[in-house]
Coordinates of C-alpha atoms and ligand atoms in Angstrom, one line a residue:
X30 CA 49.1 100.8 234.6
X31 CA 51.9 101.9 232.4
X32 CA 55.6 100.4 233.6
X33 CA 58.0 103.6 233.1
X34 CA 60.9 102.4 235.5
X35 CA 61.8 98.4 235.9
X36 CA 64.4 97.7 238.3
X37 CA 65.8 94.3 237.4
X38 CA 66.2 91.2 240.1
X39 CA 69.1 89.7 238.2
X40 CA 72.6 89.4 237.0
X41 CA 74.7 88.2 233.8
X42 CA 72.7 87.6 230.5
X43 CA 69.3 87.8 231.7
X44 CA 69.5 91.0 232.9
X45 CA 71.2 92.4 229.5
X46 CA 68.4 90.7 227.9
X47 CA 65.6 92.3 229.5
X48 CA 67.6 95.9 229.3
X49 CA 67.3 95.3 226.0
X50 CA 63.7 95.2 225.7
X51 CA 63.0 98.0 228.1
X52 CA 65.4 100.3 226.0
X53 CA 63.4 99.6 222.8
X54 CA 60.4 100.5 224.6
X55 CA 61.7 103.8 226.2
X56 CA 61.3 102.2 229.6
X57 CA 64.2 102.9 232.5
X58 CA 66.2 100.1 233.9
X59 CA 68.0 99.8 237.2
X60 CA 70.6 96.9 237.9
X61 CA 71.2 95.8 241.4
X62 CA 74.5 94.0 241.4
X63 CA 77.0 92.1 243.9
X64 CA 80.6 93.4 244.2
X65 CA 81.5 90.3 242.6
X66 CA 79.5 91.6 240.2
X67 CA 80.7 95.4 239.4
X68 CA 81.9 95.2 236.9
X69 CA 80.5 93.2 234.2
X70 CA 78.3 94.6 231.5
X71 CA 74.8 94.4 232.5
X72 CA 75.9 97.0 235.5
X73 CA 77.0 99.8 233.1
X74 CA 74.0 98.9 230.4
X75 CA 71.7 99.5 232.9
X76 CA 70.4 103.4 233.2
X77 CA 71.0 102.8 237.3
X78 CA 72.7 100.4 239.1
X79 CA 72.4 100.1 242.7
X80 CA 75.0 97.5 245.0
X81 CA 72.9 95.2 247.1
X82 CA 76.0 93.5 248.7
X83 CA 78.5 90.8 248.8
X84 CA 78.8 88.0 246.5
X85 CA 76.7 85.3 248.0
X86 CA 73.2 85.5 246.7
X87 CA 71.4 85.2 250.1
X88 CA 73.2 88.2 250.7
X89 CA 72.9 89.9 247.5
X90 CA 70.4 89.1 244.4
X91 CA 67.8 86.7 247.2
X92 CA 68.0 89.8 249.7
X93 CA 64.4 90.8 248.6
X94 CA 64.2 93.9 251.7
X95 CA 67.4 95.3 250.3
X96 CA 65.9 94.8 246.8
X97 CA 62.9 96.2 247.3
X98 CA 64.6 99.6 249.0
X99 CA 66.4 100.1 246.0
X100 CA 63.2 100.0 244.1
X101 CA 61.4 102.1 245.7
X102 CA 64.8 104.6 246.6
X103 CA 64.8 104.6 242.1
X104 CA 61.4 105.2 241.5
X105 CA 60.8 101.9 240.0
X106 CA 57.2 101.0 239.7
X107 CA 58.0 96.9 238.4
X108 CA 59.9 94.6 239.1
X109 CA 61.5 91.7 236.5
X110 CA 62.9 89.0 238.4
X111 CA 64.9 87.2 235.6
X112 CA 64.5 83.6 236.3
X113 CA 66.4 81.4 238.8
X114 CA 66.9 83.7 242.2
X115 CA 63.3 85.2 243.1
X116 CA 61.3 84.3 240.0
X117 CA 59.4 81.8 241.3
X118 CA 59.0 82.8 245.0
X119 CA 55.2 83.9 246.0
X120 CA 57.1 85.6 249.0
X121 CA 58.6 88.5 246.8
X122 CA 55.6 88.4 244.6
X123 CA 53.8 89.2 247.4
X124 CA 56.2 91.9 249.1
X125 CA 56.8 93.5 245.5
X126 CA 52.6 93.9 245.6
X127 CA 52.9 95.8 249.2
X128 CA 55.2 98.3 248.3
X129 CA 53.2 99.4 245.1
X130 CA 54.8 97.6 242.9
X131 CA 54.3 95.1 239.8
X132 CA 55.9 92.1 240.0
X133 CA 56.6 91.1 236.4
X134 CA 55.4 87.4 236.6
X135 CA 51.9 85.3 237.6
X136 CA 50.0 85.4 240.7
X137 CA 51.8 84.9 243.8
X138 CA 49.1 81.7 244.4
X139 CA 50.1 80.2 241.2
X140 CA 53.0 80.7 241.5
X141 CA 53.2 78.6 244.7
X142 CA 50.7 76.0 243.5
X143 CA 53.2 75.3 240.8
X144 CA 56.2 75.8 242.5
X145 CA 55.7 72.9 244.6
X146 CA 55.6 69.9 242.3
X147 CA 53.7 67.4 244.6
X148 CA 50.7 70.4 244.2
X149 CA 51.1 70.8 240.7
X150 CA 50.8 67.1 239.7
X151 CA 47.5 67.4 241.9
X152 CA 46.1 70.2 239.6
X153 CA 47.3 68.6 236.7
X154 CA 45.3 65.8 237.5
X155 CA 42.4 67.1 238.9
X156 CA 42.6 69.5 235.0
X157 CA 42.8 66.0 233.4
X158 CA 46.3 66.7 232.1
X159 CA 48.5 63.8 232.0
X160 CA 51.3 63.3 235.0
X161 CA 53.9 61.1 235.1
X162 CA 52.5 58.4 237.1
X163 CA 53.9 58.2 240.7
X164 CA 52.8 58.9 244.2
X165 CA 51.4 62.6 244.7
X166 CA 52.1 62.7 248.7
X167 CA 55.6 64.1 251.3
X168 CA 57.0 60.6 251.5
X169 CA 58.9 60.8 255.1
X170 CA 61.8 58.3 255.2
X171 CA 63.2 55.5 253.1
X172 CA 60.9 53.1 254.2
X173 CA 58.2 54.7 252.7
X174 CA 59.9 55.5 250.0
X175 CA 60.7 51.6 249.4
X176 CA 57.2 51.0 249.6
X177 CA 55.4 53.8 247.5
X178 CA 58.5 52.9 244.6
X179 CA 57.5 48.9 244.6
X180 CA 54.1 49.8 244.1
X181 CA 54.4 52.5 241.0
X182 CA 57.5 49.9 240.2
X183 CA 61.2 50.3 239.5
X184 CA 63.0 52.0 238.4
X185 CA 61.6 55.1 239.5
X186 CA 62.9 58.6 240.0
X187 CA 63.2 60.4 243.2
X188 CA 62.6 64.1 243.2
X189 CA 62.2 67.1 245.4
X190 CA 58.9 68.9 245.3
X191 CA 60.6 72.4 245.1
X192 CA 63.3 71.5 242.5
X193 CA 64.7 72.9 239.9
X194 CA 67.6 73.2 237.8
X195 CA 67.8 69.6 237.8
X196 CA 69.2 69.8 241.4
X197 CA 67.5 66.8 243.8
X198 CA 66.5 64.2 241.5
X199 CA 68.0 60.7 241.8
X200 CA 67.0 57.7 239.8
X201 CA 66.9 54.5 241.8
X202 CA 66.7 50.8 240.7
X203 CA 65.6 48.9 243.3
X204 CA 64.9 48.8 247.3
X205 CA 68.4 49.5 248.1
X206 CA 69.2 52.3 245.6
X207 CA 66.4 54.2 247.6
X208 CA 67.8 53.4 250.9
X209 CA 71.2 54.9 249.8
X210 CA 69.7 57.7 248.0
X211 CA 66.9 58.8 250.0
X212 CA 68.6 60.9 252.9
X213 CA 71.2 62.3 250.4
X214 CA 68.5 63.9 248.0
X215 CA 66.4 65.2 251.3
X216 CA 69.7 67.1 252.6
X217 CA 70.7 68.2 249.1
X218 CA 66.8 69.6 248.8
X219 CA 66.4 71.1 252.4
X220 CA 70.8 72.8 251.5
X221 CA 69.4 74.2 247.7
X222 CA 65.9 75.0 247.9
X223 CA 64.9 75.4 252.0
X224 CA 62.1 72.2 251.7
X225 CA 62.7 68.9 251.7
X226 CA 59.3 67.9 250.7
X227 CA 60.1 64.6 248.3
X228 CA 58.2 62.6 246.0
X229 CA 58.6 59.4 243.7
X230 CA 57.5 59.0 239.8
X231 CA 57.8 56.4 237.4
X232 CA 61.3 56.7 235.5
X233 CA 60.7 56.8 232.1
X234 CA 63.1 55.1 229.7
X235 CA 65.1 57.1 227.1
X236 CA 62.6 59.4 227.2
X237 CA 62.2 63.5 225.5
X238 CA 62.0 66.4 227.4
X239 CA 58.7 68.7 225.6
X240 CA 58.1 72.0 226.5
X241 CA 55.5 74.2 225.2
X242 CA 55.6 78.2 225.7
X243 CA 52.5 79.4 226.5
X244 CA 51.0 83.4 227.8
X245 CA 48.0 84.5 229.3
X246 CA 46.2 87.7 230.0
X247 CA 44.6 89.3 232.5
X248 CA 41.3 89.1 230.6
X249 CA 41.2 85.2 230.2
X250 CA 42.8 84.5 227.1
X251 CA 45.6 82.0 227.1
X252 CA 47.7 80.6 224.3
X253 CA 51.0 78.7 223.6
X254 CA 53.2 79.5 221.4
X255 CA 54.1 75.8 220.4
X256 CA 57.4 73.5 221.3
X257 CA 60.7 73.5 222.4
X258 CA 62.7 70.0 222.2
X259 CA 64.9 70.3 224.9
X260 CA 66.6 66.6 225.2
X261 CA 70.3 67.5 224.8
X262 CA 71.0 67.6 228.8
X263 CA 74.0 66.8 231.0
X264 CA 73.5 66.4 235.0
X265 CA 69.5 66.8 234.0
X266 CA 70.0 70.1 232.9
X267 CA 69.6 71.2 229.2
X268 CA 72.6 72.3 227.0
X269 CA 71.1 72.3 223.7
X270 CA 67.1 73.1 222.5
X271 CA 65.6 73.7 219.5
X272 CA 62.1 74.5 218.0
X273 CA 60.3 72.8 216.0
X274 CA 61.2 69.5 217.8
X275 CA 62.2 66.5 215.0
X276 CA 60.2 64.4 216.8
X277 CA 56.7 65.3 216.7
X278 CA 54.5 64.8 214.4
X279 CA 51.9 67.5 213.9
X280 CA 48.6 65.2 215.1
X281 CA 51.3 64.9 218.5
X282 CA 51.8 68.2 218.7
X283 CA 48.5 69.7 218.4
X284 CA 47.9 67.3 221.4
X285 CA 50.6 68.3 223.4
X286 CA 50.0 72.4 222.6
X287 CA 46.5 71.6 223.9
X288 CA 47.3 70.2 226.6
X289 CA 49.8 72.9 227.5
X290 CA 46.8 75.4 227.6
X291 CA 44.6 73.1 229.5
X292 CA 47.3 73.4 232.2
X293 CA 47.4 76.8 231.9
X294 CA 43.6 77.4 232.1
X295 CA 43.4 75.2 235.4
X296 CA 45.1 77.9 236.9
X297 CA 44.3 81.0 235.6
X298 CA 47.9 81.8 234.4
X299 CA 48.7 85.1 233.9
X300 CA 52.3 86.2 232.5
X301 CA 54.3 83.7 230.2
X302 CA 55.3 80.6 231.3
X303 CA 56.4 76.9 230.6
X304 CA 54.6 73.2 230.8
X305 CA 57.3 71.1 230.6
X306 CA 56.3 67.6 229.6
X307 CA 58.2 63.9 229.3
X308 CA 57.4 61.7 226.3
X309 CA 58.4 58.2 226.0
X310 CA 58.8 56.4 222.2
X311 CA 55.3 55.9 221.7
X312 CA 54.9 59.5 221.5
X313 CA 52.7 59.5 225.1
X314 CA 53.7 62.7 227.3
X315 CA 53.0 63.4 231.0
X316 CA 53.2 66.4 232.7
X317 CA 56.4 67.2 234.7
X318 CA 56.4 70.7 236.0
X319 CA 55.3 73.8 234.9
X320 CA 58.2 77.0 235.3
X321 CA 55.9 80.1 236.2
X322 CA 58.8 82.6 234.6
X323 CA 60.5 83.5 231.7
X324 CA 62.9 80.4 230.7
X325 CA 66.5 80.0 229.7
X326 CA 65.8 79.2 225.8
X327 CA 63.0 81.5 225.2
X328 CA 65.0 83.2 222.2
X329 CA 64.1 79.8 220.6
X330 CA 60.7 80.2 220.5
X331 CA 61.2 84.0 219.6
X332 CA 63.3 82.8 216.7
X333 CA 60.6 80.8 215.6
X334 CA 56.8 83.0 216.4
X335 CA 58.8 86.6 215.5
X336 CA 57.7 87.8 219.3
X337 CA 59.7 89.3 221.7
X338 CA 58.5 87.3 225.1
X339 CA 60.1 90.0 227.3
X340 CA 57.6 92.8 225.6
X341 CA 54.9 89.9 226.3
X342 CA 55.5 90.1 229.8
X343 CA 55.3 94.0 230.0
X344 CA 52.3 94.0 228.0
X345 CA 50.6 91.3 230.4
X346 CA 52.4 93.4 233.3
X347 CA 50.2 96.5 232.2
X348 CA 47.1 94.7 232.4
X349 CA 47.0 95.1 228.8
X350 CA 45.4 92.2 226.3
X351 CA 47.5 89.7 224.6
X352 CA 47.7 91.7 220.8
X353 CA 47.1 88.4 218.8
X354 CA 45.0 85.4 219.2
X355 CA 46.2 81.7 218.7
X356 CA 45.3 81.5 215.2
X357 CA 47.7 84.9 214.7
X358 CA 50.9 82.7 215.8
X359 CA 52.9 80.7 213.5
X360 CA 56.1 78.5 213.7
X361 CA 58.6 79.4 211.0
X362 CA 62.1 78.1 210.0
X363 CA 63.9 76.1 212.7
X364 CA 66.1 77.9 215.5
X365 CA 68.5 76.3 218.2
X366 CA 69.8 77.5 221.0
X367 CA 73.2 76.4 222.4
X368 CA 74.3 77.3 226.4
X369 CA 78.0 78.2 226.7
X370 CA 78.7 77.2 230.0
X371 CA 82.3 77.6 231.9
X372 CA 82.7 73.9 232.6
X373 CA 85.2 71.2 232.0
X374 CA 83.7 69.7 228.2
X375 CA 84.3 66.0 230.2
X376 CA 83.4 66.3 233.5
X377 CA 80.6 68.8 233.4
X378 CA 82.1 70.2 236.4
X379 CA 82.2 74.3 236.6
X380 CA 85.4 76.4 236.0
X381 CA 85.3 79.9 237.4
X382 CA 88.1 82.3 236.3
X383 CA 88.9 84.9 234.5
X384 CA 87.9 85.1 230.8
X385 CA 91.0 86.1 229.6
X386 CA 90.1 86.7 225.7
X387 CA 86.4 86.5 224.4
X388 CA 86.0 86.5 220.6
X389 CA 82.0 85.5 219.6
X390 CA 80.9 84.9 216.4
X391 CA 79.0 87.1 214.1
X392 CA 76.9 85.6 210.7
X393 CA 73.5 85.3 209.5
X394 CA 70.8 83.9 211.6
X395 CA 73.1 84.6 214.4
X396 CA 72.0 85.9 217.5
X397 CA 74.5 86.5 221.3
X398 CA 72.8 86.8 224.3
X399 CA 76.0 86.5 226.4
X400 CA 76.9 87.6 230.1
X401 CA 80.5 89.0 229.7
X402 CA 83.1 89.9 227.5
X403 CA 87.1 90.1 228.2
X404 CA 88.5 90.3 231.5
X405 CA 85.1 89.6 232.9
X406 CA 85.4 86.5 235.9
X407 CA 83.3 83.9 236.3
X408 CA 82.4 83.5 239.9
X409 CA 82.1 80.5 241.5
X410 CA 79.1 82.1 243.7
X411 CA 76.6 81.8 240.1
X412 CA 75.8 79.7 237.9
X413 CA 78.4 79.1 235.3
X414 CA 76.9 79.8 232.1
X415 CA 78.9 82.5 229.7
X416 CA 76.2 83.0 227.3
X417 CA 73.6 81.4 224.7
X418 CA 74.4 81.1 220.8
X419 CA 70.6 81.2 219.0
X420 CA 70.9 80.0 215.6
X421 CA 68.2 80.5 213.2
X422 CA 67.4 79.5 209.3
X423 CA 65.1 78.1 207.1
X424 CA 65.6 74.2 207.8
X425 CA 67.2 71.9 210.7
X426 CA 69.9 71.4 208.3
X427 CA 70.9 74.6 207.6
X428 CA 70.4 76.2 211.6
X429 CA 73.3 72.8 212.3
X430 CA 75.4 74.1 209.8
X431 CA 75.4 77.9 210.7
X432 CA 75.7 76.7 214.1
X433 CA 78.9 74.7 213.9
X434 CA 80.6 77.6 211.7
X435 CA 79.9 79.4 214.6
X436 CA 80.8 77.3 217.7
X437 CA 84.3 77.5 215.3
X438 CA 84.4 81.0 215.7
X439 CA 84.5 81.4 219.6
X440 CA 87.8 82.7 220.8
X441 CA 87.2 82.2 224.6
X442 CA 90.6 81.8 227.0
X443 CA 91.2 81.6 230.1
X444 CA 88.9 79.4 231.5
X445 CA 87.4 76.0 230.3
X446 CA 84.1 76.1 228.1
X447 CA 82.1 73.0 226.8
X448 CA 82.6 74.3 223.4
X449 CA 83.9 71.1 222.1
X450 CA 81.5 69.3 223.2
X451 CA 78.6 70.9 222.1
X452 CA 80.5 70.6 218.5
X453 CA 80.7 66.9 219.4
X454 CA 76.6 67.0 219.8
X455 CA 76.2 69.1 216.3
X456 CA 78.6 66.5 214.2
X457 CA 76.7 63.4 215.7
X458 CA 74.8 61.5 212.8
X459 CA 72.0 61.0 215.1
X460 CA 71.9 64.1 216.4
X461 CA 71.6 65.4 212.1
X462 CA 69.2 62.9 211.7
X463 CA 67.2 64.3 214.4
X464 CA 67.4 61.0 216.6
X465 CA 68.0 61.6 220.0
X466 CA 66.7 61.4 223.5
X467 CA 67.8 63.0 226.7
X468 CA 70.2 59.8 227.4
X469 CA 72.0 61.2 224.1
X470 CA 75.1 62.8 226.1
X471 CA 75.8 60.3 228.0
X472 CA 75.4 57.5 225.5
X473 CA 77.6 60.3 222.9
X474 CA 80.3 60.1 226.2
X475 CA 80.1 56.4 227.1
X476 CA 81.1 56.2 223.3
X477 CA 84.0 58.9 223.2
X478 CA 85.5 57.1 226.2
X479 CA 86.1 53.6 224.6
Ligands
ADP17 P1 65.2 76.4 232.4 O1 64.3 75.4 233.1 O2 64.7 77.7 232.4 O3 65.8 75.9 231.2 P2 67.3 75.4 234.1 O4 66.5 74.2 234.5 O5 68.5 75.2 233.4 O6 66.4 76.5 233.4 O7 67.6 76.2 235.4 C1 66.5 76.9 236.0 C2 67.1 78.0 236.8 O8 67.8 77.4 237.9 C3 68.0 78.9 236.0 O9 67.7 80.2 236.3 C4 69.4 78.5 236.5 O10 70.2 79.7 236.5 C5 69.1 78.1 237.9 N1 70.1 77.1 238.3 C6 70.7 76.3 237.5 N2 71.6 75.6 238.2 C7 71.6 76.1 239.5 C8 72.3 75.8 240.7 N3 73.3 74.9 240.7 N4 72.0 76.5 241.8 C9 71.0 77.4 241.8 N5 70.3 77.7 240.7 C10 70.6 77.1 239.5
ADP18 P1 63.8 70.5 237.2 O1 62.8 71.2 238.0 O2 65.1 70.3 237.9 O3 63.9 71.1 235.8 P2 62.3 68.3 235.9 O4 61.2 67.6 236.6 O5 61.8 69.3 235.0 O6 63.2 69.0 237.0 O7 63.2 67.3 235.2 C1 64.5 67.7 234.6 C2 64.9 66.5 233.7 O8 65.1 65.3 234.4 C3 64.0 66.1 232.6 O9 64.1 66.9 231.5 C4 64.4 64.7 232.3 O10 65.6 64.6 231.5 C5 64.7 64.2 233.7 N1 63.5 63.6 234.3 C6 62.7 64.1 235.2 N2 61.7 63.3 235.6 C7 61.9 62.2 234.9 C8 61.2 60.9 234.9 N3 60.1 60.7 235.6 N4 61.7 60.0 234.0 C9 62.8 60.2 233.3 N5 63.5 61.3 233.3 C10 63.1 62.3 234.1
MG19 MG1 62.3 71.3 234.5

């Protein structure tokens, strides 16, 4: 079926970044926005924009009834649901399919068997993909906990089975670290994500986050469209990624592609989506989740393949067959991609205001995908990210140079940003040397602060 009309289930950057793709193709957006959110840009870019209500998402952007009426009250005949909010709910898949309309994304029952982690590291085993080792069960109380972690053996890391967004996760050193921790993470999970279903893996030391981008059709083909290295984190949460990753070989990441599609082919995914993998020193990776939506750094792999992952998705939407087989897609020049987040550069903690002046840079190989512009407000009620800076070029080198020319050029007052620290990250010798782990930050602070 051809998409005319896509009504998107989003807000700030995202939301710009899909219009953008939908205007190339000749395709009709519609917005649906908070009053918090009236009047930033992706409102008036849209071709319709419809209030769904007050500033809190469950009253606004996770409202899927009063979502869905403005979809059908518009005409729209898909839906995009960003990612974060509804992208990975089954629930809204599955209303968005009784009302007549496509819900831009996988099945509803993949989605839900990856959603929940504890079910995911299940398939991944029974696919023969590699898991971090750990126990695949709800583990109750602390108790159990203390028992399940001295048998996979400390220090392990407890996580929620619907996470996300780093939110849940708690690394614990021994029996009474767990005890402590244990209710904590359960309320924090049951308060973010409405299941407190937790689980234990192994911790593993100084480790790199590995991601590989992959697609699939609705006619059975499935491909990845290689790496992303996304090790530069703060509060388990990434700040910096790039593609290629400096740390794999080509033997490692043939392996690790592969393995991606295996993944991918155990379930039958449709849509484009994201194994995310650990790897410890010795270059062995496990399987940590998989994110059944379009991701926060996929300009990096577009940077890098030349595709446009949003057309992808409409493509796969239409039922239509991937146009290019795996041997079509290529990794070329380097490309990195830098979250500008409204945060204190020290604490990591947000800082909502208004954006009082907002100057971005402009160069080669440069590339904005950015929420606001002046006098727009960051809300305490989102997530606090301004914008992403893509850099691209020929080598690592060059893409760190281009990239700290144009962290210098940001003009942004008003409110705090973690410029200066991602500046910090670029002018590391380590981090040029392509050396660096997802400890880096807070080894790069522990070192600031002497
Ligand atoms: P990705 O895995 O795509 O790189 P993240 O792990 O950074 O993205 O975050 C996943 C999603 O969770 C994003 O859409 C982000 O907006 C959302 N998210 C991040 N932090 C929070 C939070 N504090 N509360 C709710 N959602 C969040
Ligand atoms: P989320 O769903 O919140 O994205 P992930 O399971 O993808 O959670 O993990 C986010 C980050 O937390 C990883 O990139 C890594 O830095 C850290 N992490 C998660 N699991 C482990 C582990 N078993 N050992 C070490 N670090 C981990
Ligand atoms: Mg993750």
């Amino acid at each position: 079926m051809e998409i005319r009309t896509v009504l998107i289930a989003n807000r700030g950057e995202i939301a710009r970044r899909i219009i953008r793709t939908c205007k190339a193709k000749g395709i009709r957006t519609i917005a649906v926005y908070s009053e918090a959110d009236a009047t930033m840009p992706f409102v008036r870019e849209a071709d319709t924009a419809v209030l769904i209500g007050p500033p809190p998402v469950a009253q606004s952007y996770l409202n899927m009834e009063t979502i869905l009426q403005a979809a059908k009250e518009h005409g729209a005949d898909a839906i995009h649901p960003g990612y974060g909010l509804l992208s990975e709910n089954g629930r809204f898949a599955r209303r968005c399919a009784e009302e007549g309309m496509i819900f831009i994304g996988p099945r509803p029952e993949v989605m839900e068997d990856m959603g929940a982690k504890i079910r995911a590291r299940s398939k991944m085993i029974e696919a023969g993909v590699p898991v971090v080792p750990g126990y695949n069960g709800n583990i109750l109380d602390a108790e159990e906990a203390c028992r399940v972690a001295a048998e996979i053996g400390y220090p392990v890391m407890l996580k929620a089975s619907a996470g996300g967004g780093g939110i849940g996760m708690q690394i614990c050193r021994d029996d009474e670290e767990v005890r402590k921790a244990f209710q904590s993470a359960k309320g924090r999970a049951k308060a973010y994500f409405g299941n407190d279903d937790m689980f234990i893996e192994k911790y593993i030391d100084n480790p790199h986050h590995i991601e590989v981008q992959i697609a699939g059709d609705e006619h059975g083909r499935i491909v990845h469209l290689f790496e992303r290295e996304c090790s530069i984190q703060r509060r388990h949460q990434k700040v910096i990624e790039e593609s290629p990753s400096p740390f794999l070989d080509e033997t490692t990441r043939g392996l690790i592609c592969d393995a991606a599609v295996r993944a991918a082919q155990a379930v039958e995914y449709t849509g484009v989506g994201t194994v995310e993998f650990i790897m410890d020193g010795n270059k062995e990776f496990f399987f940590l989740e998989m994110n059944t939506r379009l991701q926060v750094e996929h300009p990096v792999t577009e940077a890098v393949t030349g595709l446009d992952l949003v057309e992808l998705q409409l493509t796969i939407a239409e039922g239509k067959a991937l146009p290019f087989t795996q041997e079509d897609i290529t990794q070329q020049g380097h490309a990195m991609e830098l979250r500008i987040y409204a945060e204190d550069p020290v604490t990591f903690m947000p800082s909502p205001g208004t954006i009082s002046r907002y100057e971005q840079p402009e160069g080669e190989g440069i590339r904005i995908d950015d929420a606001v512009e002046s006098g727009s407000v960051i809300t305490p009620f989102y997530d606090p990210m301004i914008g992403k800076l893509i850099v691209s070029g020929n080598t690592r080198a060059e893409v760190i140079a281009r990239a700290e020319d144009a962290l210098a050029q940001y003009a942004i007052e008003g409110i705090k940003t973690n410029i200066s620290m991602l500046s910090e990250v670029l002018g590391d010798e380590e981090f040029a040397a392509g050396i660096y782990t997802t400890q880096f930050v807070q080894q790069m602070k522990r070192m600031t602060n002497k």
